[in-house]
């Protein structure tokens, strides 16, 4: 088509491509600066026990406020970071920040909430174990409150070394969950080989429950699968009461979503925690009891 439209169209297309490449390149440089100058921020989204309604933990989600462009979605800068290798320093920083935050909540506020951290391909990285051990040692947190969320894709990439890493992580007492479960590889055989604690049902399956009969079947099947494998199960992207009611009726253990709260800065999260405690009976040890 470009040919039939003649040279002008072709030139237009090329300059558009060049602009796109330049834009990505400058975004990459800006991201590098943001990492170096610690301009990235962690926000925390509550994880809720669906039986009691109580907040039992948080997922740490990265936020980047660009000086000119405002907040840039992790859906954009995380893939860029993966392509450029910046992801390793990001994951490293996030891990340490999250452990430090948890230590502050535990020591200063007396809240024992778990924090989940997303690890992209850092899970394949040789230094992961060293970094993880250092984080645990420096912050003195109980490893059982730290959870690592990994996706099926990364688990399948490099099976042997990933297996070794995951087993070693498990030995430390850190918990492991499969994020976006159901959207990656269709092979289920890895579930019995990996030392997992939790399956996290992808948001795309939650969106149309309880009306969509395919999705209700899939969600019920994942919940049963998790429980039969002695894993806990959490649903992400809960936005309304009907979704919540369905998940409660079908014994989903935990949930996350805008219905409860979006991801918020650390001080706002503490406020949510306090409210959650006031609503439920006052008891300061919050941990999922599964496993
Ligand atoms: P994810 O780990 O699956 O995180 C869940 C995403 O769903 C988050 O988007 C969260 O804000 C969003 N979400 C939560 N509840 C709802 C809801 O009820 N409705 C809707 N529509 N969305 C909801 P976010 O923060 O934009 O992150 C997107 C992805 O970027 C994450 O997906 C994760 O894969 C990646 N990511 C975020 N932070 C980090 C990080 O610190 N490190 C790494 N490696 N990846 C990260
Ligand atoms: Mg996640
Ligand atoms: Mg997810
Ligand atoms: Mg997801």
Coordinates of C-alpha atoms and ligand atoms in Angstrom, one line a residue:
X1 CA 0.0 0.0 0.0
X2 CA 2.8 2.4 0.8
X3 CA 4.2 1.8 -2.6
X4 CA 1.0 2.7 -4.5
X5 CA 0.8 5.9 -2.5
X6 CA 4.2 7.0 -3.7
X7 CA 7.2 8.3 -2.1
X8 CA 5.6 10.9 0.1
X9 CA 3.7 8.4 2.1
X10 CA 6.8 6.3 2.5
X11 CA 8.7 9.3 3.9
X12 CA 5.9 10.1 6.2
X13 CA 5.9 6.6 7.5
X14 CA 9.7 6.6 8.0
X15 CA 9.7 9.8 10.0
X16 CA 6.9 8.6 12.1
X17 CA 9.0 5.5 12.9
X18 CA 12.0 7.6 13.7
X19 CA 9.9 9.7 16.0
X20 CA 8.7 6.6 17.8
X21 CA 12.3 5.3 18.2
X22 CA 13.4 8.7 19.5
X23 CA 10.5 8.8 21.9
X24 CA 11.4 5.3 23.3
X25 CA 15.0 6.2 23.5
X26 CA 14.4 9.4 25.5
X27 CA 11.9 7.5 27.7
X28 CA 14.5 4.9 28.4
X29 CA 17.0 7.6 29.4
X30 CA 14.5 9.3 31.6
X31 CA 13.6 6.0 33.2
X32 CA 17.3 5.4 33.9
X33 CA 17.6 8.8 35.6
X34 CA 14.4 8.2 37.6
X35 CA 15.9 4.9 38.9
X36 CA 19.3 6.5 39.7
X37 CA 17.7 9.5 41.5
X38 CA 15.2 7.2 43.2
X39 CA 12.2 9.1 41.7
X40 CA 10.2 5.9 41.4
X41 CA 7.6 5.3 44.1
X42 CA 6.0 2.2 45.5
X43 CA 2.2 2.3 46.1
X44 CA 0.3 -0.4 48.0
X45 CA -2.9 -2.1 47.1
X46 CA -4.7 -4.0 49.9
X47 CA -5.2 -7.7 49.7
X48 CA -8.4 -8.6 51.6
X49 CA -9.5 -11.8 53.3
X50 CA -12.8 -12.4 51.6
X51 CA -14.4 -14.2 54.6
X52 CA -13.6 -11.4 57.2
X53 CA -13.2 -8.4 54.9
X54 CA -10.0 -7.6 56.7
X55 CA -6.9 -6.3 55.0
X56 CA -4.2 -9.0 55.3
X57 CA -1.5 -7.6 53.1
X58 CA -0.5 -5.4 50.3
X59 CA 0.8 -5.7 46.8
X60 CA 3.6 -3.3 46.1
X61 CA 3.0 -1.6 42.7
X62 CA 5.5 0.7 41.1
X63 CA 4.6 4.3 40.1
X64 CA 6.6 6.7 38.0
X65 CA 5.6 10.3 37.9
X66 CA 7.3 11.8 34.8
X67 CA 8.1 15.5 35.3
X68 CA 6.4 16.5 32.0
X69 CA 4.1 13.6 31.2
X70 CA 2.6 12.8 34.6
X71 CA 2.1 9.2 35.8
X72 CA 3.3 6.7 33.2
X73 CA 1.7 3.3 33.5
X74 CA 3.9 0.3 34.5
X75 CA 2.2 -1.5 31.5
X76 CA 4.4 0.9 29.4
X77 CA 7.7 1.3 31.4
X78 CA 8.0 -2.2 32.8
X79 CA 8.2 -3.8 29.3
X80 CA 10.6 -1.1 28.3
X81 CA 12.7 -1.9 31.4
X82 CA 12.7 -5.6 30.5
X83 CA 13.8 -4.9 26.9
X84 CA 16.6 -2.6 28.1
X85 CA 17.8 -4.6 31.1
X86 CA 16.9 -1.8 33.5
X87 CA 14.4 -4.2 35.1
X88 CA 17.1 -5.8 37.2
X89 CA 17.9 -2.6 39.1
X90 CA 14.2 -1.8 39.3
X91 CA 13.3 -5.2 40.8
X92 CA 16.2 -5.0 43.2
X93 CA 15.1 -1.5 44.4
X94 CA 11.5 -2.6 44.7
X95 CA 12.4 -5.6 46.8
X96 CA 14.5 -3.6 49.2
X97 CA 11.9 -0.7 49.5
X98 CA 9.1 -3.2 50.2
X99 CA 11.1 -5.0 52.9
X100 CA 11.9 -1.7 54.5
X101 CA 8.3 -0.5 54.4
X102 CA 7.2 -3.8 56.0
X103 CA 9.7 -3.4 58.7
X104 CA 8.4 0.1 59.5
X105 CA 4.8 -1.0 59.6
X106 CA 5.8 -3.9 61.9
X107 CA 8.2 -2.1 64.2
X108 CA 6.6 1.4 64.3
X109 CA 3.0 0.6 63.9
X110 CA 2.7 -3.0 65.1
X111 CA 1.0 -4.2 62.0
X112 CA 2.0 -7.6 60.6
X113 CA 0.9 -7.3 57.1
X114 CA 2.4 -9.3 54.3
X115 CA 3.8 -7.5 51.2
X116 CA 3.8 -9.0 47.7
X117 CA 6.4 -7.9 45.3
X118 CA 6.3 -8.4 41.5
X119 CA 9.4 -9.8 40.1
X120 CA 9.7 -9.8 36.3
X121 CA 12.7 -11.6 34.9
X122 CA 14.7 -11.0 38.0
X123 CA 13.6 -14.4 39.0
X124 CA 16.0 -15.7 36.4
X125 CA 18.8 -13.6 37.7
X126 CA 21.9 -15.1 39.4
X127 CA 22.0 -12.4 42.1
X128 CA 18.4 -12.8 43.1
X129 CA 19.2 -15.0 46.1
X130 CA 22.0 -12.8 47.3
X131 CA 19.9 -9.7 47.0
X132 CA 16.9 -11.4 48.8
X133 CA 19.1 -12.6 51.7
X134 CA 20.6 -9.2 52.1
X135 CA 17.2 -7.6 52.2
X136 CA 15.9 -10.0 54.8
X137 CA 19.1 -9.6 56.9
X138 CA 19.2 -5.8 56.8
X139 CA 15.5 -5.3 57.5
X140 CA 15.2 -8.2 59.9
X141 CA 11.7 -9.0 58.7
X142 CA 10.1 -12.4 59.1
X143 CA 10.4 -13.9 55.6
X144 CA 6.9 -15.5 55.8
X145 CA 5.5 -12.0 55.4
X146 CA 7.2 -11.5 52.1
X147 CA 5.6 -12.9 48.9
X148 CA 7.0 -12.9 45.4
X149 CA 4.6 -12.7 42.5
X150 CA 5.9 -14.3 39.4
X151 CA 4.1 -14.9 36.1
X152 CA 3.8 -18.2 34.3
X153 CA 5.8 -16.9 31.4
X154 CA 8.9 -16.3 33.4
X155 CA 8.6 -19.6 35.3
X156 CA 8.5 -21.5 32.0
X157 CA 11.4 -19.6 30.4
X158 CA 14.4 -21.2 32.1
X159 CA 13.1 -24.2 33.9
X160 CA 16.3 -25.6 35.6
X161 CA 17.8 -22.4 37.0
X162 CA 14.3 -21.0 37.9
X163 CA 13.5 -24.3 39.7
X164 CA 16.7 -24.0 41.7
X165 CA 16.0 -20.3 42.5
X166 CA 12.5 -21.0 43.6
X167 CA 13.4 -23.9 45.8
X168 CA 16.1 -21.8 47.4
X169 CA 13.6 -18.9 48.0
X170 CA 11.2 -21.4 49.5
X171 CA 14.0 -22.6 51.9
X172 CA 14.3 -19.0 53.1
X173 CA 10.6 -19.1 54.1
X174 CA 9.5 -16.5 51.5
X175 CA 6.1 -17.2 49.9
X176 CA 5.6 -17.6 46.1
X177 CA 2.6 -16.9 44.0
X178 CA 1.7 -17.2 40.3
X179 CA 0.4 -13.9 39.0
X180 CA -2.1 -13.5 36.2
X181 CA -2.8 -17.2 36.5
X182 CA -4.5 -18.7 33.4
X183 CA -3.1 -16.3 30.8
X184 CA 0.4 -17.7 30.3
X185 CA 1.3 -21.2 29.3
X186 CA -1.4 -23.8 29.2
X187 CA 0.8 -26.5 30.7
X188 CA -0.3 -27.3 34.3
X189 CA 2.6 -29.6 35.0
X190 CA 4.7 -26.9 36.5
X191 CA 2.2 -26.5 39.3
X192 CA 3.3 -29.8 40.9
X193 CA 7.0 -29.1 40.3
X194 CA 7.2 -25.7 41.8
X195 CA 7.1 -24.8 45.6
X196 CA 4.1 -22.5 45.3
X197 CA 1.8 -21.0 47.9
X198 CA -0.8 -19.1 46.0
X199 CA -2.5 -18.8 42.6
X200 CA -3.7 -15.4 41.6
X201 CA -6.6 -15.5 39.1
X202 CA -6.1 -13.0 36.3
X203 CA -8.3 -9.9 36.2
X204 CA -9.6 -10.9 32.7
X205 CA -11.5 -13.9 34.2
X206 CA -13.0 -11.8 37.0
X207 CA -14.3 -8.9 34.8
X208 CA -17.4 -10.6 33.5
X209 CA -18.4 -12.8 36.4
X210 CA -21.1 -13.7 37.4
X211 CA -22.8 -13.2 34.0
X212 CA -20.4 -14.8 31.7
X213 CA -20.8 -18.6 32.1
X214 CA -17.4 -19.4 30.6
X215 CA -15.7 -17.1 33.1
X216 CA -17.6 -18.5 36.0
X217 CA -16.6 -22.0 35.0
X218 CA -13.0 -21.0 34.7
X219 CA -12.9 -19.2 38.0
X220 CA -14.5 -22.0 39.8
X221 CA -12.1 -24.5 38.2
X222 CA -9.1 -22.4 39.2
X223 CA -10.3 -22.1 42.8
X224 CA -10.9 -25.9 43.0
X225 CA -7.5 -26.6 41.4
X226 CA -5.7 -24.3 43.9
X227 CA -7.4 -25.9 46.9
X228 CA -6.9 -29.4 45.7
X229 CA -3.2 -28.7 45.3
X230 CA -3.3 -27.2 48.8
X231 CA -2.6 -23.7 47.6
X232 CA -4.5 -20.5 48.5
X233 CA -6.2 -18.6 45.8
X234 CA -6.7 -14.8 45.3
X235 CA -8.7 -12.9 42.7
X236 CA -7.5 -9.7 41.2
X237 CA -9.5 -6.9 39.7
X238 CA -12.7 -7.1 41.9
X239 CA -14.7 -4.0 41.1
X240 CA -18.2 -4.7 42.2
X241 CA -20.4 -6.5 44.8
X242 CA -21.7 -9.1 42.3
X243 CA -18.1 -10.3 41.6
X244 CA -17.3 -10.3 45.3
X245 CA -20.4 -12.3 46.2
X246 CA -19.7 -14.9 43.5
X247 CA -16.1 -15.3 44.7
X248 CA -17.2 -15.6 48.4
X249 CA -19.8 -18.2 47.5
X250 CA -17.2 -20.2 45.7
X251 CA -14.6 -20.1 48.5
X252 CA -12.0 -17.8 47.0
X253 CA -9.7 -17.0 49.9
X254 CA -8.5 -13.5 49.1
X255 CA -9.2 -10.6 46.8
X256 CA -7.9 -7.4 45.5
X257 CA -9.5 -4.7 43.4
X258 CA -10.9 -1.2 43.1
X259 CA -14.0 -2.3 45.1
X260 CA -11.7 -2.3 48.2
X261 CA -9.1 0.2 47.1
X262 CA -6.7 1.1 44.3
X263 CA -3.0 1.2 45.1
X264 CA -2.2 4.1 47.4
X265 CA 1.0 5.7 48.9
X266 CA 2.3 4.0 52.1
X267 CA 0.8 6.6 54.6
X268 CA -2.7 6.2 53.0
X269 CA -2.3 2.4 53.2
X270 CA -1.8 2.7 57.0
X271 CA -5.1 4.6 57.2
X272 CA -6.8 1.8 55.3
X273 CA -5.3 -0.7 57.7
X274 CA -6.5 1.2 60.7
X275 CA -10.1 1.4 59.3
X276 CA -10.0 -2.3 58.5
X277 CA -9.0 -3.0 62.1
X278 CA -11.8 -0.9 63.4
X279 CA -14.3 -2.7 61.3
X280 CA -13.1 -6.1 62.3
X281 CA -12.2 -7.5 65.7
X282 CA -9.0 -5.9 67.1
X283 CA -6.2 -8.4 66.6
X284 CA -2.9 -7.4 65.3
X285 CA -1.6 -10.5 63.7
X286 CA -2.6 -10.6 60.1
X287 CA -1.5 -13.5 58.0
X288 CA -3.1 -15.8 55.6
X289 CA -3.3 -19.1 57.5
X290 CA -3.2 -21.3 54.4
X291 CA 0.1 -23.3 54.1
Ligands
LIG1 P1 -0.1 -7.1 38.1 O1 1.0 -7.5 39.0 O2 -1.0 -8.1 37.6 O3 -0.9 -5.9 39.0 C1 -2.3 -5.7 38.9 C2 -2.6 -4.5 38.1 O4 -4.1 -4.4 38.1 C3 -2.1 -3.2 38.7 O5 -1.9 -2.3 37.6 C4 -3.3 -2.7 39.5 O6 -3.3 -1.3 39.8 C5 -4.4 -3.1 38.6 N1 -5.7 -3.3 39.3 C6 -5.9 -3.6 40.6 N2 -7.2 -3.7 40.9 C7 -7.9 -3.4 39.8 C8 -9.2 -3.3 39.5 O7 -10.1 -3.6 40.3 N3 -9.6 -3.0 38.2 C9 -8.6 -2.7 37.2 N4 -9.0 -2.4 36.0 N5 -7.3 -2.8 37.5 C10 -6.9 -3.1 38.8 P2 -0.5 -1.5 37.5 O8 -0.1 -1.0 38.9 O9 -0.7 -0.5 36.4 O10 0.6 -2.6 37.1 C11 0.5 -3.3 35.9 C12 1.5 -4.4 35.9 O11 2.9 -3.8 35.9 C13 1.5 -5.3 37.0 O12 0.5 -6.3 36.9 C14 2.9 -5.9 37.0 O13 3.0 -6.9 36.1 C15 3.7 -4.7 36.5 N6 4.3 -4.1 37.7 C16 3.8 -3.1 38.6 N7 4.6 -2.8 39.5 C17 5.8 -3.6 39.3 C18 7.0 -3.7 40.0 O14 7.3 -3.1 41.0 N8 7.9 -4.5 39.5 C19 7.7 -5.3 38.3 N9 8.6 -6.1 37.9 N10 6.5 -5.2 37.7 C20 5.5 -4.3 38.2
LIG2 MG1 1.1 -8.7 40.6
LIG3 MG1 -1.8 -9.8 38.4
LIG4 MG1 -2.9 -9.0 35.8

